[in-house]
Every structure is written in structure tokens, then in C-alpha cells.
XYZ file of N, CA and C in Angstrom:
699
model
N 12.297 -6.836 18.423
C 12.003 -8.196 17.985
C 13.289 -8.871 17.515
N 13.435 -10.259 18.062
C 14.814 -10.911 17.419
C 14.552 -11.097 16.004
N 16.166 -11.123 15.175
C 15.916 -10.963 13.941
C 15.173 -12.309 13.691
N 15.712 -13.533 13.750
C 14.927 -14.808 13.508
C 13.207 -14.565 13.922
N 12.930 -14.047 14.797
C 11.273 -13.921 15.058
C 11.079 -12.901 13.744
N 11.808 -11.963 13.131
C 11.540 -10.597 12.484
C 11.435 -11.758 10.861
N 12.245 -12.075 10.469
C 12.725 -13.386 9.276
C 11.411 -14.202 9.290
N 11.145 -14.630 10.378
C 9.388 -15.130 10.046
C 8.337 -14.825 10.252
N 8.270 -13.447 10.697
C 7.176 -12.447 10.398
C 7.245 -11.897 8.996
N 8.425 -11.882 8.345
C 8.294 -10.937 7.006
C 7.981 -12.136 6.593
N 8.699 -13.580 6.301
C 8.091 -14.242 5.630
C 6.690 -14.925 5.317
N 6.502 -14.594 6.658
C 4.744 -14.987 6.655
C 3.662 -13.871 5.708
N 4.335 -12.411 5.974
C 3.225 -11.251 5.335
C 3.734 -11.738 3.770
N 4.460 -11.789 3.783
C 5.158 -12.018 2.414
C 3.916 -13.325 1.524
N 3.580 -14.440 2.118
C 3.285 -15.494 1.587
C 1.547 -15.155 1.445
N 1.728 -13.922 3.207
C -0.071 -13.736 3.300
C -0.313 -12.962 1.613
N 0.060 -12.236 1.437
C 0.373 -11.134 0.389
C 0.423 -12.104 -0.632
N 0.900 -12.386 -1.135
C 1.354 -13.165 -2.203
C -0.121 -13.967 -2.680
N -0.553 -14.398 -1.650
C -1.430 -15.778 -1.411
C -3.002 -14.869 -1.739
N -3.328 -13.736 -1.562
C -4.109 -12.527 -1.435
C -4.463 -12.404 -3.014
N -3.342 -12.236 -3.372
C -3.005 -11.224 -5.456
C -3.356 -12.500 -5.841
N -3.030 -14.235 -5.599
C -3.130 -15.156 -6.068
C -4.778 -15.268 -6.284
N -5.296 -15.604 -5.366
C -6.953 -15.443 -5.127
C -7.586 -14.322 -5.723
N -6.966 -12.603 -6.067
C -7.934 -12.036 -6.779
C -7.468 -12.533 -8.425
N -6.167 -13.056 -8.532
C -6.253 -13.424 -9.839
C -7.178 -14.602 -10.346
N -7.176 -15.467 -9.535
C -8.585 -16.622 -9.600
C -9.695 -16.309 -9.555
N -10.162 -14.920 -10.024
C -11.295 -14.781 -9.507
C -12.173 -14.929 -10.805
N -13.151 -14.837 -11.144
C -13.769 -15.704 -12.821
C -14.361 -14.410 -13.449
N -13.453 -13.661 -14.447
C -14.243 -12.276 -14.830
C -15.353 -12.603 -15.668
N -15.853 -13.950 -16.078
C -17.009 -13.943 -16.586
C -18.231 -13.476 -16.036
N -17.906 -13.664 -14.406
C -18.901 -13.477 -13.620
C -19.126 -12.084 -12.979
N -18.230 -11.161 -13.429
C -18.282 -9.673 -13.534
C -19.432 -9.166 -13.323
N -19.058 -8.253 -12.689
C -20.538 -7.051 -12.434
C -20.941 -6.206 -13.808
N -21.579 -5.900 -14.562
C -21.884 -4.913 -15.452
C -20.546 -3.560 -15.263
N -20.727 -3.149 -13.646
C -19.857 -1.950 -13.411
C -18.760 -1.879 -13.420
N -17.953 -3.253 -13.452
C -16.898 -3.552 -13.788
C -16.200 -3.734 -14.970
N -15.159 -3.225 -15.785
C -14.988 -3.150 -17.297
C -13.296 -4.029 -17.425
N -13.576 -4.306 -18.474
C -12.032 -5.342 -18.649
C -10.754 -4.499 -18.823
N -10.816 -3.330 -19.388
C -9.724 -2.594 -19.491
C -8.971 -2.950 -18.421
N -7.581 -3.146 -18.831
C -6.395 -2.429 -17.465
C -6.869 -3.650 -16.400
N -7.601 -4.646 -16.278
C -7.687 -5.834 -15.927
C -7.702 -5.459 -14.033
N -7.306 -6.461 -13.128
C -7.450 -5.675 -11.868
C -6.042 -4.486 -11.297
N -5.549 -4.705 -12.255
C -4.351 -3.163 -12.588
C -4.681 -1.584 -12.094
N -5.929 -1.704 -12.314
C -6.614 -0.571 -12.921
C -7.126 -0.133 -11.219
N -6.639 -1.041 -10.110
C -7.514 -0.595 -8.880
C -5.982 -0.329 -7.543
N -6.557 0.514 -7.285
C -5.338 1.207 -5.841
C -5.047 -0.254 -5.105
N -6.364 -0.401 -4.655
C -6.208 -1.671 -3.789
C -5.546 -2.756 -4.097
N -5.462 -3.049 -5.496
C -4.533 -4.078 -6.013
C -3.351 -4.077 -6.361
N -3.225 -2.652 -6.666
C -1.503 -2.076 -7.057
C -0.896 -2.078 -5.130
N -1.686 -1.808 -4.209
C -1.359 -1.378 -3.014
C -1.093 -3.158 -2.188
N -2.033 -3.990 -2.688
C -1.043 -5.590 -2.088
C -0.077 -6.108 -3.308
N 0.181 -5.748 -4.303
C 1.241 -5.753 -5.327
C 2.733 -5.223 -4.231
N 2.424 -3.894 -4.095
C 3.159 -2.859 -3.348
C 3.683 -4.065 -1.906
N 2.445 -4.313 -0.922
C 3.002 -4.533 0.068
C 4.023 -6.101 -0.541
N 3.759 -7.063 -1.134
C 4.208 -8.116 -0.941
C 5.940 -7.652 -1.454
N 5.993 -6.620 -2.542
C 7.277 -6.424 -2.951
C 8.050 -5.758 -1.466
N 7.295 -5.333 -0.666
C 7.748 -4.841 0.723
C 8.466 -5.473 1.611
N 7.495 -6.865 1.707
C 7.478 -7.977 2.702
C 8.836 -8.585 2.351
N 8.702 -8.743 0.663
C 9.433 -9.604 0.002
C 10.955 -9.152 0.198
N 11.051 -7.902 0.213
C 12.708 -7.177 0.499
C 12.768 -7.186 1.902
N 11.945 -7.033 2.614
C 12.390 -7.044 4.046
C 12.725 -8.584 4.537
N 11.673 -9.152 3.776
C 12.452 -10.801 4.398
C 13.726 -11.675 3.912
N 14.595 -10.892 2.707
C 15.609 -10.857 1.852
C 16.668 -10.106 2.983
N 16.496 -9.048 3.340
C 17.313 -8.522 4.527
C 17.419 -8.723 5.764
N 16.482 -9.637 5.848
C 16.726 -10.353 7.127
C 17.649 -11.778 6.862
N 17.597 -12.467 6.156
C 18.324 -13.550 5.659
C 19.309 -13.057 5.793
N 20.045 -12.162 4.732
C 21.276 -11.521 4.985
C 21.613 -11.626 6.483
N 20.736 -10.219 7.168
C 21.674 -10.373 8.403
C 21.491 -11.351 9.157
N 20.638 -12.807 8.827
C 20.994 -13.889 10.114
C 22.567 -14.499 8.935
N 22.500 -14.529 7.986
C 23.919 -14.998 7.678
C 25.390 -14.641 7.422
N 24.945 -13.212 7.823
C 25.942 -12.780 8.132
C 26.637 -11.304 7.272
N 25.702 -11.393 5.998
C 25.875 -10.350 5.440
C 25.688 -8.742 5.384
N 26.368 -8.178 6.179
C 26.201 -6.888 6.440
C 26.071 -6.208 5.686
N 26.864 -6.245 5.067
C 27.359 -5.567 4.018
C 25.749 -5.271 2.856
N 25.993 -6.111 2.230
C 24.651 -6.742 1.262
C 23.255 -6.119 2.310
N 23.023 -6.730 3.134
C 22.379 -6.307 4.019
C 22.109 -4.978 4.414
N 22.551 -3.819 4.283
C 22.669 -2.948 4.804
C 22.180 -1.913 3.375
N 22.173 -2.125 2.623
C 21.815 -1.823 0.804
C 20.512 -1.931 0.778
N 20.094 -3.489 1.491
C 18.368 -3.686 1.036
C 17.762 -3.170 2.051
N 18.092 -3.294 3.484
C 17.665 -2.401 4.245
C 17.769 -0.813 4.205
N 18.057 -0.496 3.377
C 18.162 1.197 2.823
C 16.672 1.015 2.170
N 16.755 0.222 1.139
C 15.713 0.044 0.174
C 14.076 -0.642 0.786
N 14.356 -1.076 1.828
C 13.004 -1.665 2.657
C 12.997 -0.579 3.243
N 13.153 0.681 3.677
C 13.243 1.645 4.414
C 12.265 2.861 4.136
N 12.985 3.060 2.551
C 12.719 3.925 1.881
C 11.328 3.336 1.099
N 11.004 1.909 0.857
C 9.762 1.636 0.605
C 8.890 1.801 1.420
N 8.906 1.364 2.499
C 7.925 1.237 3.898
C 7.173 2.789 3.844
N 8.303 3.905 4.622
C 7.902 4.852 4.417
C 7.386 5.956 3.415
N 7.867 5.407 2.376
C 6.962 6.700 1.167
C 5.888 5.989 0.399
N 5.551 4.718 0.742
C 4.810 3.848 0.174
C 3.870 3.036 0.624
N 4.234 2.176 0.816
C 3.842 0.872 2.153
C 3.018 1.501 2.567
N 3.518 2.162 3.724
C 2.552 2.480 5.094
C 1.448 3.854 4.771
N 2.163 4.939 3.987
C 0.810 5.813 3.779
C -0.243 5.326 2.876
N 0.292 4.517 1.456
C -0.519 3.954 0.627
C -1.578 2.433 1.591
N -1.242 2.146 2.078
C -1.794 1.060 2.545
C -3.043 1.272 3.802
N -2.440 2.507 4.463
C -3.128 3.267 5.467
C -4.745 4.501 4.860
N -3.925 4.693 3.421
C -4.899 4.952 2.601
C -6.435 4.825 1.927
N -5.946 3.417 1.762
C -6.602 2.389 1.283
C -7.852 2.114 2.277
N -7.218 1.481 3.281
C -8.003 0.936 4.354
C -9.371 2.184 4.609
N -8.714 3.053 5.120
C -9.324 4.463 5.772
C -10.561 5.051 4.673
N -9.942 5.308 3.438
C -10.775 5.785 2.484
C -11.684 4.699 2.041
N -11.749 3.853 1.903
C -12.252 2.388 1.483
C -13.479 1.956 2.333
N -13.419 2.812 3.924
C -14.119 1.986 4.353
C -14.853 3.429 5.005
N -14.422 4.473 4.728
C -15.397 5.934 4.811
C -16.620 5.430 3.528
N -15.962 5.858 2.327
C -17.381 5.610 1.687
C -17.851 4.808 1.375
N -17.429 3.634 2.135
C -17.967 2.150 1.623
C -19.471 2.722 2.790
N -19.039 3.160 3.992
C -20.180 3.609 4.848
C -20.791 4.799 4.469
N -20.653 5.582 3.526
C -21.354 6.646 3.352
C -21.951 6.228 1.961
N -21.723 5.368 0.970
C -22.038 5.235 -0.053
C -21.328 4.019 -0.718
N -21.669 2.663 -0.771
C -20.793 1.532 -0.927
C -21.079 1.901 -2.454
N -21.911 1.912 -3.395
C -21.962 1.974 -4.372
C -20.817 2.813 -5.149
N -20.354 3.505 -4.345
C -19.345 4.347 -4.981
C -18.263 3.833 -5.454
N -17.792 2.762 -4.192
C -16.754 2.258 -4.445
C -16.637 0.711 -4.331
N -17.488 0.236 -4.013
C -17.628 -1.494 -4.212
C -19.001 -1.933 -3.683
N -19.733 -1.966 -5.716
C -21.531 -1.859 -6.040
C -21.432 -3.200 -5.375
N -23.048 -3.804 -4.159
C -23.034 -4.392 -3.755
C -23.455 -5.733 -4.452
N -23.310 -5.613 -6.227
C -22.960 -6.983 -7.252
C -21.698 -7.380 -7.103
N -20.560 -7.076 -6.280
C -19.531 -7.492 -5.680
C -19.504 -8.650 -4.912
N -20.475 -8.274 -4.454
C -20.729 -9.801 -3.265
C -20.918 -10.874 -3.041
N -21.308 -10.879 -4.873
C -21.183 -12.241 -5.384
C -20.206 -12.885 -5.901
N -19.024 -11.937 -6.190
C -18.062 -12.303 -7.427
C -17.014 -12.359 -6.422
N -16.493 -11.488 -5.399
C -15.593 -11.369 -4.313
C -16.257 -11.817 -2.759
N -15.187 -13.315 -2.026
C -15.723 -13.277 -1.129
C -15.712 -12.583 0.058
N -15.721 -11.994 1.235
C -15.938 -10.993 2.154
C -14.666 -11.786 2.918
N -14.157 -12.595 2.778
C -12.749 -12.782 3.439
C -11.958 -11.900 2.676
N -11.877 -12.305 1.477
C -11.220 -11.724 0.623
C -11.464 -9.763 0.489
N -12.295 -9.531 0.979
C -12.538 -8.108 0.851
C -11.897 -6.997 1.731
N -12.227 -7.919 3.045
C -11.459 -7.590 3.931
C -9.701 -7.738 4.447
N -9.304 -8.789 3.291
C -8.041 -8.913 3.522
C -7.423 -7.692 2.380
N -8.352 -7.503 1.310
C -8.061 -6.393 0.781
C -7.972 -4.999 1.162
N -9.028 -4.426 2.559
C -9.559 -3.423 2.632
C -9.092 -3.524 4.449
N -9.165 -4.406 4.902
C -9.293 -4.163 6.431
C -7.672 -5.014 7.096
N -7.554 -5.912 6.760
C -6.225 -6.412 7.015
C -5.068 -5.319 7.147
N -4.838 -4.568 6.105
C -3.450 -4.068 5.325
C -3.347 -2.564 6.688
N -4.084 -2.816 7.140
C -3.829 -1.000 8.179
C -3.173 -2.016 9.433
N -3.947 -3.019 9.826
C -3.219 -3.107 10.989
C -1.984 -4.158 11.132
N -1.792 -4.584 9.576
C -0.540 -5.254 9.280
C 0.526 -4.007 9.178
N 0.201 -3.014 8.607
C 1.323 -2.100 8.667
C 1.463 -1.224 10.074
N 0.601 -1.243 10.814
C 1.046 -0.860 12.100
C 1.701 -1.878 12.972
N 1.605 -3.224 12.722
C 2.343 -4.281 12.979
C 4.096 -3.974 12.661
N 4.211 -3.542 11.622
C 5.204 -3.280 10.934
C 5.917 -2.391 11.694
N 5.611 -1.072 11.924
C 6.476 -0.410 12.820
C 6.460 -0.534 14.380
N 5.775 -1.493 14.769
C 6.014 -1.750 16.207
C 6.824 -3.272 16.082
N 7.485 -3.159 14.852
C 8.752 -4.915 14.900
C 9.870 -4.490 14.813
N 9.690 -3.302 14.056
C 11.454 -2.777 13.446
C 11.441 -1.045 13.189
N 12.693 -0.638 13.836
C 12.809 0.696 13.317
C 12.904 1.097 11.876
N 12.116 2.230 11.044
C 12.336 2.342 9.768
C 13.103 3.739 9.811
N 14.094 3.704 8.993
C 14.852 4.908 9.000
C 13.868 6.156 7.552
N 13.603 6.875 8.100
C 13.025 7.867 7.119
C 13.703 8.342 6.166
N 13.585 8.845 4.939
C 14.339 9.956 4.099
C 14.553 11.237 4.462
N 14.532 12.320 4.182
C 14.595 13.469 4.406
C 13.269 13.940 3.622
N 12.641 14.493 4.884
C 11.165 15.353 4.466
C 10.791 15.902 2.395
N 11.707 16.732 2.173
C 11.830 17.259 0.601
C 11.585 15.849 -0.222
N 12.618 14.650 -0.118
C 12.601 13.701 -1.303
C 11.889 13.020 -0.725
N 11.194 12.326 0.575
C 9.884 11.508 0.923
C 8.629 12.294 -0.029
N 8.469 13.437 0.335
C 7.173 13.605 -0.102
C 7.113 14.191 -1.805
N 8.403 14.221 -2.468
C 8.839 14.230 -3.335
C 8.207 12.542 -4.452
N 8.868 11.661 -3.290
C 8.574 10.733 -4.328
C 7.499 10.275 -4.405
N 6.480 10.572 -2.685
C 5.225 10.096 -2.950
C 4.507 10.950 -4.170
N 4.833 12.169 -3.912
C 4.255 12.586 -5.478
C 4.385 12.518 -6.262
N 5.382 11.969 -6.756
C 6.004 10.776 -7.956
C 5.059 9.631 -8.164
N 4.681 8.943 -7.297
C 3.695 7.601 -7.034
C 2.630 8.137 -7.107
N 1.892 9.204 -6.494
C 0.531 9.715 -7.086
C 0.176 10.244 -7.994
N 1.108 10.950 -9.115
C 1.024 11.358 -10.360
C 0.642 10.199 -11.054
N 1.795 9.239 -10.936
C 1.675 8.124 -12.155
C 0.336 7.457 -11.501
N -0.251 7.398 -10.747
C -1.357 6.535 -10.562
C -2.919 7.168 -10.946
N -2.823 8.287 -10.934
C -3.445 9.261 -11.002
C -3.277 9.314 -12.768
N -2.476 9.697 -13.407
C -2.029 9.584 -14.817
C -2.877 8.549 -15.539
N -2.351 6.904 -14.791
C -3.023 5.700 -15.424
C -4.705 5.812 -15.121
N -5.183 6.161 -14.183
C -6.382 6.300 -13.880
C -7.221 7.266 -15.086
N -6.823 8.705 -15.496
C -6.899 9.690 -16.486
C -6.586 8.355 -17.859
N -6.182 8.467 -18.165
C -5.953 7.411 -19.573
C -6.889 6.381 -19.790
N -7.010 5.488 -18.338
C -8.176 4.122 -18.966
C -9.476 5.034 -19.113
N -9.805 6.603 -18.749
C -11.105 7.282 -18.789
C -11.058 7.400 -20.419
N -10.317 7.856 -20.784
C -9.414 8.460 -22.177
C -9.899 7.481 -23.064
N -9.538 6.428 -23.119
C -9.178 5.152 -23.369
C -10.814 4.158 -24.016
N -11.709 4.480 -22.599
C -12.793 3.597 -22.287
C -13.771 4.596 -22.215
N -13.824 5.550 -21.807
C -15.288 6.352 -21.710
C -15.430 6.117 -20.180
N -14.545 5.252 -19.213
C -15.527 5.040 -17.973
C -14.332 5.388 -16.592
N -15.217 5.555 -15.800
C -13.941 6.002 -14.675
C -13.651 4.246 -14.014
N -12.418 4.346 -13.124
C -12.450 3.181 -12.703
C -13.004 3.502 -10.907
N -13.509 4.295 -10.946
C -14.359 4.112 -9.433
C -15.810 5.257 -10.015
N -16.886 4.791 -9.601
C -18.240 5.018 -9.997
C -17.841 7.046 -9.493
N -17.492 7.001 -8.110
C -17.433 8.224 -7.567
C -16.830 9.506 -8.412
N -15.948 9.161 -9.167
C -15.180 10.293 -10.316
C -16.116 10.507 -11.041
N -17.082 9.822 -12.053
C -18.019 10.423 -12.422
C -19.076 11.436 -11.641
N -19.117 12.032 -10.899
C -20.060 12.852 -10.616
C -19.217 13.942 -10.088
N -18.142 14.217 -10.349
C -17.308 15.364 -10.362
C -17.005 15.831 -11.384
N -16.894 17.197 -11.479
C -16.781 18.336 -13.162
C -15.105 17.956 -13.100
N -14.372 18.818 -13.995
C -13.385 18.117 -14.228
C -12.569 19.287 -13.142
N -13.098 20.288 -12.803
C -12.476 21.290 -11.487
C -12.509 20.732 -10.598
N -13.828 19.790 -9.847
C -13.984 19.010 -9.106
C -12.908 18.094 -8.503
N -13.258 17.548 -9.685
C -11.880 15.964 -9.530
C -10.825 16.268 -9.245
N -10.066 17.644 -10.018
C -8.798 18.037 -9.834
C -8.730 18.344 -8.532
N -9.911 18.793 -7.928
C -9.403 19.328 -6.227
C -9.827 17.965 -5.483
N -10.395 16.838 -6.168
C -10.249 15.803 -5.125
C -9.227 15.339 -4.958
N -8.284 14.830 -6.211
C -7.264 14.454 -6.114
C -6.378 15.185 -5.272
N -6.419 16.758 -5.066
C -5.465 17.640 -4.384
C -5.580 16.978 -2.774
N -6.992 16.910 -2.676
C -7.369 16.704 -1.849
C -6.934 15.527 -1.137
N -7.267 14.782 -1.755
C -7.112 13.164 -1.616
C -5.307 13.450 -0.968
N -3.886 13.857 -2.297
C -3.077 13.459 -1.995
C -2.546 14.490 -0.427
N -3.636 15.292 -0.479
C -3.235 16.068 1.238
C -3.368 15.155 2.348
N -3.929 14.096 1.924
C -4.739 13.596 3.182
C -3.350 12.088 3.560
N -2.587 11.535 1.666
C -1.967 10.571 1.907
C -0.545 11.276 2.636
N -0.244 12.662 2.520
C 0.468 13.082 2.996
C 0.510 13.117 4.706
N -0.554 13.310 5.085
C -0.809 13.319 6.419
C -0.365 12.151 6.613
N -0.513 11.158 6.012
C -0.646 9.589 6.676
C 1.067 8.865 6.446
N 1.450 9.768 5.527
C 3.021 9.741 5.617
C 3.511 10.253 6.755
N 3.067 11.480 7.337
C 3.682 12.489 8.334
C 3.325 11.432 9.900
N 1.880 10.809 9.248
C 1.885 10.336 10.838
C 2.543 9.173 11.220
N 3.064 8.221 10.148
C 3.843 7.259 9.893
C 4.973 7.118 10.318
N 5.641 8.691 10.098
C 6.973 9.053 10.729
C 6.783 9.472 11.808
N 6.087 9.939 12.624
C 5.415 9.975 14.114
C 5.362 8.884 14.547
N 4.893 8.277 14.609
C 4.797 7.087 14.797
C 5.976 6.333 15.037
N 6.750 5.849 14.027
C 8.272 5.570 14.067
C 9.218 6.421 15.475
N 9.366 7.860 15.233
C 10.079 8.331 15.620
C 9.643 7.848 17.521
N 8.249 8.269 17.730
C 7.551 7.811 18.875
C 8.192 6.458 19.521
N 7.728 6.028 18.947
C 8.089 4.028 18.978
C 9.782 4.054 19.109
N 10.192 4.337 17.892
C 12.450 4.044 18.155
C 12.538 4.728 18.227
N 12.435 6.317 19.048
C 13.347 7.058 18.732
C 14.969 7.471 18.896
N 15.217 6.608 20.251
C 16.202 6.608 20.272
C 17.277 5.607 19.522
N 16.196 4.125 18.759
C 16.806 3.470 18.203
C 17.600 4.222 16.876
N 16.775 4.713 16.331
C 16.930 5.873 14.724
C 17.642 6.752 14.678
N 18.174 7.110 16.226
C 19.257 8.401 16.714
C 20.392 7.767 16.261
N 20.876 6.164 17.455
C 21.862 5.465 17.118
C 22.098 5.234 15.577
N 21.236 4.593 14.820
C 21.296 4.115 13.206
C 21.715 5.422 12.430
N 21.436 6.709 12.801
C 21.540 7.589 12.066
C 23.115 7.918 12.084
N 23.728 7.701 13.504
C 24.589 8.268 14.087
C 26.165 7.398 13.541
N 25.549 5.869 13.020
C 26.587 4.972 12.723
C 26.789 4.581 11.087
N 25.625 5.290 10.634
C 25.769 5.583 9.116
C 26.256 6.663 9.101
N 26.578 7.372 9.434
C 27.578 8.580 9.365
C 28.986 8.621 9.604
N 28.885 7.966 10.892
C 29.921 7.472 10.824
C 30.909 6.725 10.471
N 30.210 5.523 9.011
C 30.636 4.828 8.489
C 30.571 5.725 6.822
């Protein structure tokens, strides 16, 4: 993709994103579901930390594209390290996450994870730009631009860095409030939960691994060259 076509694709996800977090912040918590609790405000949900996540994504990648239409390599070449290293340990498995799990037990059990007193308070554009949009915007993503990976050890290193602390804040508002922030944690013992979560982060791992499949599939010979001229520099 030319960079100028690439410069207004990021800027567009960037504004979609942006424009997304804007609308769930408008949303009127008076009109709250019972199952819904004020703690930790919409903080407190994957899905919202996860378009938080993408727009800071969008937002650096369309910062590095500016650079390189003006010329800055240099500068340029720093944030594209850093859009790189977001995409892949973040972005794309967390977002791929989301979608996938979101919409398994929304079909096996919506109550679990979005009680159908939702439907009044959130509109179904909006649900879906939350839940169904974000998978095939990030597969958009690696069929525009090559992402250079980390090295296997510190990728899945830091995603487990990112699932601790989310996992952590999740444990605390229970702590905190008496209540889980998804209906489904309650009906797990506390052995339970611990192997869902194991569970769970086996599965975001996969979706990291296939991410970089994916990539490598798609550029691989582009990612050979990039690898080959950062080394050399």
C-alpha cells in the first residue's frame, strides 16, 4: 500500500476508534442495567481497555506515517519500532480476542457476558463496532503493512505482562465490590477461575502465534529485507 493511501487509512481507524470510546462515554449510566455496577466505570471491561488499546495503535501508526511522507526517517523509524511492537503483542491478539470470545458465549450464553438489559442502554451499532468490527479491522491491518515481530521469549513475555495486570485489576474490583465484572466468573470455584484464566491466556497466545503467521505468510520476504537493513544499520 502507498504510504499516502497507508497515512489515510491509519487516520481514518484512528478517528473510527476515537469516535467509538467517544459514544460509549455518552452513554447515560443512569439508565444502567441492575448487572452493571459503577465501580472502575467502563475501565473495568476488556472490550473497552481493547478500543482504548487500538486507537493508541492507529494513533502511532498514523504519526509514523507523517514522518515518513515528510521525510523523517530518522524519527520515523523509532515510532515504527513502537507501532510494531504494539500491533503484535497487543493490538492484534487482544483485539482478535475480544471479537472471538465475545461472540462464542454471547451464542452459548449471552447472559454471561452482555445480559440482554443491554439492549436498551447500548445501541447494536455500537455493539458491534465494539465486538465485531475490531477482528476484521485488524486483519485489515496486516494485509496494508509489514509488522516486524519481537523475538518469541519477550513477545510472549510482555503479553503476559498485559494479562497479569488485567487480570490483577479484574481480582481487586471483586475485592473491592463483592461482584465480578463479567456474570461468568461467578460460577467458577476459585481453582476454576485460575484454570480459566490459564486457559483463556493459552488461547490469546495462540492468537499471537497466528498473528505472526499471518504476517510472516503475507511479507515474508518483505520482513527478511527490514530485518536485514536494521542490522545493517
Amino acid at each position: 500500500m502507498e504510504i499516502s493511501t497507508l497515512t489515510a487509512y491509519h487516520c481514518l481507524a484512528f478517528v473510527w476508534y476515537f469516535f467509538v470510546i467517544y459514544s460509549i462515554t455518552c452513554l447515560r449510566t443512569e439508565e444502567r442495567p441492575s448487572e452493571v455496577f459503577l465501580y472502575g466505570g467502563q475501565w473495568k471491561y476488556l472490550t473497552v481497555l481493547n478500543l482504548v488499546l487500538q486507537a493508541v495503535f492507529y494513533g502511532v501508526s498514523f504519526l509514523a506515517d507523517v514522518l515518513r511522507l515528510i521525510k523523517k526517517l530518522r524519527c520515523a523509524k523509532c515510532i515504527i519500532s513502537s507501532r510494531d511492537l504494539l500491533f503484535s503483542v497487543l493490538a492484534f491478539p487482544v483485539s482478535t480476542f475480544v471479537s472471538i470470545s465475545f461472540w462464542t458465549l454471547y451464542t452459548y450464553n449471552r447472559e454471561l457476558v452482555y445480559p440482554k438489559s443491554l439492549d436498551g442502554v447500548i445501541p447494536l451499532w455500537l455493539n458491534h463496532a465494539m465486538h465485531t468490527a475490531i477482528l476484521p479491522v485488524a486483519l485489515l491491518e496486516i494485509l496494508a503493512t509489514p509488522h516486524h515481530y519481537p523475538a518469541k521469549k519477550k513477545g510472549l513475555i510482555l503479553l503476559g505482562c498485559a494479562a497479569f495486570l488485567y487480570i490483577s485489576w479484574v481480582l481487586w474490583i471483586h475485592f473491592v465490590t463483592g461482584e465480578w465484572v463479567y456474570p461468568l466468573f461467578a460460577s467458577f470455584s476459585p481453582a476454576g477461575l485460575g484454570a480459566f484464566f490459564i486457559g483463556n491466556f493459552a488461547i490469546i497466545v495462540c492468537f499471537y502465534n497466528f498473528g505472526e503467521f499471518l504476517n510472516r505468510m503475507i511479507w515474508g520476504d518483505s520482513i527478511v529485507i527490514l530485518d536485514y537493513k536494521q542490522k545493517g544499520k
